[in-house]
mmCIF file of C-alpha atoms in Angstrom:
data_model
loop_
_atom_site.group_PDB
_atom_site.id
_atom_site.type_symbol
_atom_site.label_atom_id
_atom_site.label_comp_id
_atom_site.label_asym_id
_atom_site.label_seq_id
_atom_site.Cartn_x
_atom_site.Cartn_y
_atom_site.Cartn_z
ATOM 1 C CA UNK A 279 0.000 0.000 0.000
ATOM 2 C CA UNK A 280 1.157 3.841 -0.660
ATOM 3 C CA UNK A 281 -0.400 6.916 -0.712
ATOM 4 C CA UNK A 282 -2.087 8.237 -3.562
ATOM 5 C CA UNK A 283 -0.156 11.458 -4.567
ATOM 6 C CA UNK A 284 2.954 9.001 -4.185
ATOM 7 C CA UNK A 285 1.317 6.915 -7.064
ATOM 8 C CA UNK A 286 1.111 9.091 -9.325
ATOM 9 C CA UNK A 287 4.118 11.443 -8.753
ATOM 10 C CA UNK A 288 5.513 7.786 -9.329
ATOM 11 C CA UNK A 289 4.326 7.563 -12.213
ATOM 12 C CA UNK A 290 5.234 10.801 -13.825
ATOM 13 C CA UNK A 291 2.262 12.440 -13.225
ATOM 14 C CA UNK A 292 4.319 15.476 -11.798
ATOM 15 C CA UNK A 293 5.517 16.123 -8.480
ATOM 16 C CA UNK A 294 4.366 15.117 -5.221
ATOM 17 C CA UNK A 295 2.987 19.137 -4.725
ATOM 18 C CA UNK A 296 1.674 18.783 -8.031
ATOM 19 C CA UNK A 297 -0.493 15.924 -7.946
ATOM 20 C CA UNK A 298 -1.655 16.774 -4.983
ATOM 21 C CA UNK A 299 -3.297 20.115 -6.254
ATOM 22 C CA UNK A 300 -5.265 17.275 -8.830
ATOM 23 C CA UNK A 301 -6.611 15.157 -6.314
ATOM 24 C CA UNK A 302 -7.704 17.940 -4.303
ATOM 25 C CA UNK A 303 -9.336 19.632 -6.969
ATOM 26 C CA UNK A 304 -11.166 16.254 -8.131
ATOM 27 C CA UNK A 305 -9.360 15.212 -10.661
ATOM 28 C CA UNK A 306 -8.666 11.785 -9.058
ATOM 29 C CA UNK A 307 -10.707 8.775 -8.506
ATOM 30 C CA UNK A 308 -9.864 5.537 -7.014
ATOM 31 C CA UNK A 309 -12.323 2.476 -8.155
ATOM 32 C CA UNK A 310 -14.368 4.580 -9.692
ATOM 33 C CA UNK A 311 -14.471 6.836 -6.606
ATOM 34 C CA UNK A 312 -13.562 10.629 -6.282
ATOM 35 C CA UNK A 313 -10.747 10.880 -3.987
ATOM 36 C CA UNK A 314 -9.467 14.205 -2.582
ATOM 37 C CA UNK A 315 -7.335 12.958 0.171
ATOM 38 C CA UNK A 316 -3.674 12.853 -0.998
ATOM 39 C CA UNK A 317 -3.076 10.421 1.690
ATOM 40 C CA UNK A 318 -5.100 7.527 0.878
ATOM 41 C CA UNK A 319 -3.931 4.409 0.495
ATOM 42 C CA UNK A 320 -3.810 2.330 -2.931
ATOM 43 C CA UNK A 321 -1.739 -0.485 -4.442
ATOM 44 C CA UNK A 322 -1.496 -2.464 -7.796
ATOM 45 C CA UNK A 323 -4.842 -3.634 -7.466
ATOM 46 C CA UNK A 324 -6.919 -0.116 -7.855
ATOM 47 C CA UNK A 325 -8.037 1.315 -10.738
ATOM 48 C CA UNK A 326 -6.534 4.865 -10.322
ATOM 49 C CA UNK A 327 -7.418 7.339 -12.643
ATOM 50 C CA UNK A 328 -6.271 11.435 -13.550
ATOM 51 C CA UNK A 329 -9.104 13.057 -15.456
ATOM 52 C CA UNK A 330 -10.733 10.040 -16.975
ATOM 53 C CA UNK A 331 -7.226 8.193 -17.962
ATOM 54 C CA UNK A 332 -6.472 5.313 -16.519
ATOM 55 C CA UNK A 333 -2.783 5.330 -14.517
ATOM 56 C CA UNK A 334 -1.484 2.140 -14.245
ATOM 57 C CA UNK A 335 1.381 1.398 -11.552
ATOM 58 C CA UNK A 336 4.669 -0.389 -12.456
ATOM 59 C CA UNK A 337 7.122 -0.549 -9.638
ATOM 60 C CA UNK A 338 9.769 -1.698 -11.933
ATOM 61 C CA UNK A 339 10.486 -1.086 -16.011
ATOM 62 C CA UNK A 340 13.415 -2.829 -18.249
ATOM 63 C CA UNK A 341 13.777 -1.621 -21.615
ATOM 64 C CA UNK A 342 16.309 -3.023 -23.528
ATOM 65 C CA UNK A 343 18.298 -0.705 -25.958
ATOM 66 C CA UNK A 344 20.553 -0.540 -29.220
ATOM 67 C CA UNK A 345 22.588 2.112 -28.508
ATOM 68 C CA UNK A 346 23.905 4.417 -31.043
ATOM 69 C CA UNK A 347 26.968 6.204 -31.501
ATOM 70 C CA UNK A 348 27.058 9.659 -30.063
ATOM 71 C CA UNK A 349 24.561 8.866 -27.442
ATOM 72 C CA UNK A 350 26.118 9.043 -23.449
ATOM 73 C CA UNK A 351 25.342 6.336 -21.168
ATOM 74 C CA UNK A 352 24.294 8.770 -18.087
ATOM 75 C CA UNK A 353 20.616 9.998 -17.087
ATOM 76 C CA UNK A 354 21.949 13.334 -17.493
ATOM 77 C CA UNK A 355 24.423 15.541 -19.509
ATOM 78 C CA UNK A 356 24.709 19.523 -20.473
ATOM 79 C CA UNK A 357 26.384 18.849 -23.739
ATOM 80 C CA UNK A 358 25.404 15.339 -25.296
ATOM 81 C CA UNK A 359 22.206 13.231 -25.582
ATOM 82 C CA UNK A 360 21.878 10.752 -23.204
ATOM 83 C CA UNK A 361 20.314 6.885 -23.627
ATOM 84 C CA UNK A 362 17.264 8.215 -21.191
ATOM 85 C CA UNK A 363 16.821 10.797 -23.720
ATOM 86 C CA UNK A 364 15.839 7.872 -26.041
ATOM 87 C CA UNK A 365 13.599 6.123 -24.289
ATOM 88 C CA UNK A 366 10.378 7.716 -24.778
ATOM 89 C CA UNK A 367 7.020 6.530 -22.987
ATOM 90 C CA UNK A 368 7.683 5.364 -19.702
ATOM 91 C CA UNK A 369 6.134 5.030 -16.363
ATOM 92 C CA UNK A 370 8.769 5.678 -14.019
ATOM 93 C CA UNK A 371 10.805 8.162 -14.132
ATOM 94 C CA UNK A 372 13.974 7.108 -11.821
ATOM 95 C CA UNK A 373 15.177 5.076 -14.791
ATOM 96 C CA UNK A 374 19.151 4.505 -15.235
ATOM 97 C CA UNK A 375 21.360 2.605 -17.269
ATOM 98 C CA UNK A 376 23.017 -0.586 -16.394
ATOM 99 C CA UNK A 377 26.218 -0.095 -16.525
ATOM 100 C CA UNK A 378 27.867 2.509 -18.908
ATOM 101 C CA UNK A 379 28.909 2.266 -22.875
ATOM 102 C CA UNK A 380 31.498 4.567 -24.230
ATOM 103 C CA UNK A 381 30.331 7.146 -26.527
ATOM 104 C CA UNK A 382 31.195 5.636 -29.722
ATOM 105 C CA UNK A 383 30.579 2.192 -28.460
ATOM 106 C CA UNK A 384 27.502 0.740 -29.860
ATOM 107 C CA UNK A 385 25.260 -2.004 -29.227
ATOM 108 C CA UNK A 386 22.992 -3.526 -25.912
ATOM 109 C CA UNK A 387 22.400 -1.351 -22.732
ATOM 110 C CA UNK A 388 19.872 -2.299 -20.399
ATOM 111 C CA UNK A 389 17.798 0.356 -19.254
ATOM 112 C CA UNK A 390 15.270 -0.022 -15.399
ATOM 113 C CA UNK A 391 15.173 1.297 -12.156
ATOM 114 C CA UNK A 392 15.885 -1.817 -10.108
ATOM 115 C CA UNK A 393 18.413 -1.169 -8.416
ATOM 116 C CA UNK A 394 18.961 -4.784 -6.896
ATOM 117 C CA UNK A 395 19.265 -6.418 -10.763
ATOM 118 C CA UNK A 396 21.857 -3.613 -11.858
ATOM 119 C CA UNK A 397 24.264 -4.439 -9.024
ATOM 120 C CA UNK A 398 23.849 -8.322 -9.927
ATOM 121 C CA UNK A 399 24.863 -8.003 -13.510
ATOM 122 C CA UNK A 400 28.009 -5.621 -12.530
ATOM 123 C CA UNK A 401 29.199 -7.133 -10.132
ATOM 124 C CA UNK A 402 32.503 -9.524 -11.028
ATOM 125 C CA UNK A 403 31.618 -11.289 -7.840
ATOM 126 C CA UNK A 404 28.579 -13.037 -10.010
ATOM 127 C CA UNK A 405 30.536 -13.546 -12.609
ATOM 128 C CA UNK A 406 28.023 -12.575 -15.912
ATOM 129 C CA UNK A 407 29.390 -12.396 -19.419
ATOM 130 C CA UNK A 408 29.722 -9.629 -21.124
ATOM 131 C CA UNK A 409 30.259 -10.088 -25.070
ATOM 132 C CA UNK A 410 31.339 -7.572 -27.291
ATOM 133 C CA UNK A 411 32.423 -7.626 -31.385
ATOM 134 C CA UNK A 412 35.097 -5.816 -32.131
ATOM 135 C CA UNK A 413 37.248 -4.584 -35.121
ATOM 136 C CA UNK A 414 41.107 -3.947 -34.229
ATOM 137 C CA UNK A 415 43.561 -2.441 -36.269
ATOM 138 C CA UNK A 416 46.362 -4.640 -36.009
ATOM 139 C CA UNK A 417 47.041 -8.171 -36.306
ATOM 140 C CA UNK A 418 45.109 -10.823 -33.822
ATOM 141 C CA UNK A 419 46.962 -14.125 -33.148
ATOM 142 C CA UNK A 420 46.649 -17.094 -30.762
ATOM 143 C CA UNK A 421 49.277 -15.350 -28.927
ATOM 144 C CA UNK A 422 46.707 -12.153 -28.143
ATOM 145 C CA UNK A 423 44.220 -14.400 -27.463
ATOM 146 C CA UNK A 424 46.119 -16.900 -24.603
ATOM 147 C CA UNK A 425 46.955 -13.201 -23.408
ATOM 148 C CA UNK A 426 43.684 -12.607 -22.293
ATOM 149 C CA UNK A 427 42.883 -15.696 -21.173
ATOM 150 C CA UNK A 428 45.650 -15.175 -19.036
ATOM 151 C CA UNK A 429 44.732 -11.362 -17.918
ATOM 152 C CA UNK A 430 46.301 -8.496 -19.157
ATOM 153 C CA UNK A 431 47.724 -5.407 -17.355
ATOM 154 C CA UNK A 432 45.516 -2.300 -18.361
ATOM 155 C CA UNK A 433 47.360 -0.153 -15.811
ATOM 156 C CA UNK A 434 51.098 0.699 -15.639
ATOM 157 C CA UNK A 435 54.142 -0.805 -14.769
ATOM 158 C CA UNK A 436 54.361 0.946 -11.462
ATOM 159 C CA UNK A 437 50.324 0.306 -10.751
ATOM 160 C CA UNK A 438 49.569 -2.452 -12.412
ATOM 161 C CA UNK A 439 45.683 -3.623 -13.135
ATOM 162 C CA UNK A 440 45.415 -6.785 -14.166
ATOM 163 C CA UNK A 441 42.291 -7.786 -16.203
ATOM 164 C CA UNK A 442 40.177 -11.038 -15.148
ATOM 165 C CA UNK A 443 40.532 -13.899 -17.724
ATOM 166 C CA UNK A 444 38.663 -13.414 -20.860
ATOM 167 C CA UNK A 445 37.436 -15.337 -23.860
ATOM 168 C CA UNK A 446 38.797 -14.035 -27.156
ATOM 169 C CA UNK A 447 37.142 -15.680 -30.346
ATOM 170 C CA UNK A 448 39.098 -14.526 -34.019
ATOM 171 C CA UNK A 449 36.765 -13.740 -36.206
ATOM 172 C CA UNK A 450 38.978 -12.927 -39.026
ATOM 173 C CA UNK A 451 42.804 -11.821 -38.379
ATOM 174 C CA UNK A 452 43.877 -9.647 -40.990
ATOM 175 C CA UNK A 453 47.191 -7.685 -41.329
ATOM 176 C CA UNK A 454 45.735 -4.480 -40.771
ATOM 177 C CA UNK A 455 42.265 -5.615 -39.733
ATOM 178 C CA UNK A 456 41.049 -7.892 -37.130
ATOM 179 C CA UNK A 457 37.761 -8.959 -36.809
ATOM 180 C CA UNK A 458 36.630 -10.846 -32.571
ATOM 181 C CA UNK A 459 34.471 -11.701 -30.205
ATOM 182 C CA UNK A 460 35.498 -10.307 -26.858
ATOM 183 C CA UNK A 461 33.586 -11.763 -23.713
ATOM 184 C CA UNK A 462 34.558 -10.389 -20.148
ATOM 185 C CA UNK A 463 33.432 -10.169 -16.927
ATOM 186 C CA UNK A 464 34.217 -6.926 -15.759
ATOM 187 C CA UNK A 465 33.331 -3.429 -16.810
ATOM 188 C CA UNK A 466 36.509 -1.655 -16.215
ATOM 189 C CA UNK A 467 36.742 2.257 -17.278
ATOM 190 C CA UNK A 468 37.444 1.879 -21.219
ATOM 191 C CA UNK A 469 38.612 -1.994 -20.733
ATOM 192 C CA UNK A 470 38.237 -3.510 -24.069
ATOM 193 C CA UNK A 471 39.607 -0.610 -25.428
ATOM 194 C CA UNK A 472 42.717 -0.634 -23.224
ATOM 195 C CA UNK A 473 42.949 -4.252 -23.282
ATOM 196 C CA UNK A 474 43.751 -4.405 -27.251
ATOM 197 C CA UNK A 475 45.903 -0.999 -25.887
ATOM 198 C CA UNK A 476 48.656 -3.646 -24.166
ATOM 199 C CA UNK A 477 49.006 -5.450 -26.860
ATOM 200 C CA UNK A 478 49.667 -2.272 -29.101
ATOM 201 C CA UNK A 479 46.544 -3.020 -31.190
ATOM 202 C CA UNK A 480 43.518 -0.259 -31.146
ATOM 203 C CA UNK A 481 40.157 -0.591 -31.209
ATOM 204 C CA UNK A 482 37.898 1.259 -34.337
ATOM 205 C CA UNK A 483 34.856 -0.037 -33.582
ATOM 206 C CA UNK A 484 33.114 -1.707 -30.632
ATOM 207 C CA UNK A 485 29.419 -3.409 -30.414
ATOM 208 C CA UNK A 486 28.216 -5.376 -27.552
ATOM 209 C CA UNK A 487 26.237 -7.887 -28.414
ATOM 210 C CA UNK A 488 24.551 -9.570 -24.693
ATOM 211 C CA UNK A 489 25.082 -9.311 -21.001
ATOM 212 C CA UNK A 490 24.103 -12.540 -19.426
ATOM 213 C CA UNK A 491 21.521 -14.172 -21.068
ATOM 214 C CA UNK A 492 20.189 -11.244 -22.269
ATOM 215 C CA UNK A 493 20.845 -10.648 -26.501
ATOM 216 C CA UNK A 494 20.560 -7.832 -28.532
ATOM 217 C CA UNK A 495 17.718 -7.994 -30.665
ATOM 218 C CA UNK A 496 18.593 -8.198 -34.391
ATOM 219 C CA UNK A 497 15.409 -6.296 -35.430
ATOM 220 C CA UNK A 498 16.731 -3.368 -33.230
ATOM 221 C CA UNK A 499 17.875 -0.515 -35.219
ATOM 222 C CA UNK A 500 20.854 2.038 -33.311
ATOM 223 C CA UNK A 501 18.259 4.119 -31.271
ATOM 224 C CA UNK A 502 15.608 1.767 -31.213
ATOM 225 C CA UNK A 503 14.456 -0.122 -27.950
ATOM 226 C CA UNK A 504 11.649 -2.478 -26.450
ATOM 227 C CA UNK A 505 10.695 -3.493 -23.195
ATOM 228 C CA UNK A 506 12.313 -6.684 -21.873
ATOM 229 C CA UNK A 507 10.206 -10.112 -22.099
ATOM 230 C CA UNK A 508 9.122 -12.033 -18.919
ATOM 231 C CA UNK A 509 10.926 -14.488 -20.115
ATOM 232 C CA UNK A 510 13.867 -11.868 -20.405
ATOM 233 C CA UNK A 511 13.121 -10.187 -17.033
ATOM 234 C CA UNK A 512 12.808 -13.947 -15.268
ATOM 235 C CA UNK A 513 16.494 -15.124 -16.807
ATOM 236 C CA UNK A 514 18.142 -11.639 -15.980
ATOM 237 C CA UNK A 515 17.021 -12.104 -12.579
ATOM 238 C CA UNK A 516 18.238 -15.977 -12.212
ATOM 239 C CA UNK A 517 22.336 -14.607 -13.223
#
């Protein structure tokens, strides 16, 4: 149970002082009721609705994303678009990204509010795959790849940070131009990048594909998102 101008401010219905003003004024009913006490108590159950339209309650949202170049993972910025700024249509309005990509790093970002899930799929203590495609300009070899397997050192000599193991899958190893799969478990500031760094390769363009069990959907265009599945929400939650 909650109060009813928490319900709706929830729900992006506008602030708490707002929404307030609309149930006093009558603007509210609950059950088909006219409500104009700001504390009364509703859950899931009632039918709340704000001058005729129904307001349905969702404690919890996950959107999955394709995100496009250019685009910041943050729920703010003064100077850049940011992934929120793409999601359009929402019911809550505490929404975050999991995790960050960099800003020319495309490909799957999970977008929700819970809090609890978010933490689960960061954390290296849970150990949850993250895969990534990436092009490299340099030359891949077995040797790069038993590197990471082994952990690299993305730091320096005199502070060393040495990567977790990670699968490396060759693609296509060209002179100039590799082609891989990168899966890691970490989410290091810039890590693929600065992995391919120690090996004096550099990355041109990075995609991830999934994060756990979760894929990015094919019929996702850069830009374009849907909310997540049960089925997707359920498998997430079982990491």
């Amino acid at each position: 149970m909650m109060r009813l101008d928490k319900y709706l401010a929830d729900m992006g219905e506008g602030t708490r002082q707002e929404v307030k003003k609309y149930i006093r004024r009558g603007s509210v009913t609950v059950n088909g009721e006219q409500v104009r006490s700001p504390e009364r108590k509703v859950d899931e159950r009632d039918q709340v609705c704000l001058d005729g339209r129904k307001v349905s309650y969702a404690a919890e949202e996950y959107f999955m994303l394709n995100k496009p170049a250019g685009v910041v993972s943050a729920t703010e910025d003064k100077r850049d678009r940011t992934v929120l700024d793409l999601i359009q249509y929402t019911k809550r309005k505490d929404l975050f990204p999991v995790g960050r990509l960099d800003k020319d790093t495309e490909g799957l970002l999970l977008i929700t509010n819970d809090g609890a899930l978010s933490h689960r799929l960061l954390s290296p203590r849970h150990h949850v795959d993250k895969t990534y495609y990436v092009e490299v300009q340099g030359h891949v070899t077995e040797e790069t790849r038993a590197a990471f397997q082994r952990g690299v050192n993305i730091g320096t000599e005199e502070e060393p940070l040495v990567t977790m193991p990670a699968r490396l899958e060759i693609l296509e190893a060209g002179q100039s131009l590799s082609r891989v799969r990168l899966t890691i478990q970490e989410g290091k500031f810039h890590q693929v990048k600065r992995m391919f760094l120690s090996q004096r390769m550099e990355v041109s363009y990075l995609k991830r594909e999934s994060m756990g069990s979760l894929r990015l959907d094919d019929s996702l265009a850069p830009g374009e998102y849907r909310p997540l599945t049960e089925h997707e929400i359920k498998r997430l939650k079982e990491e």
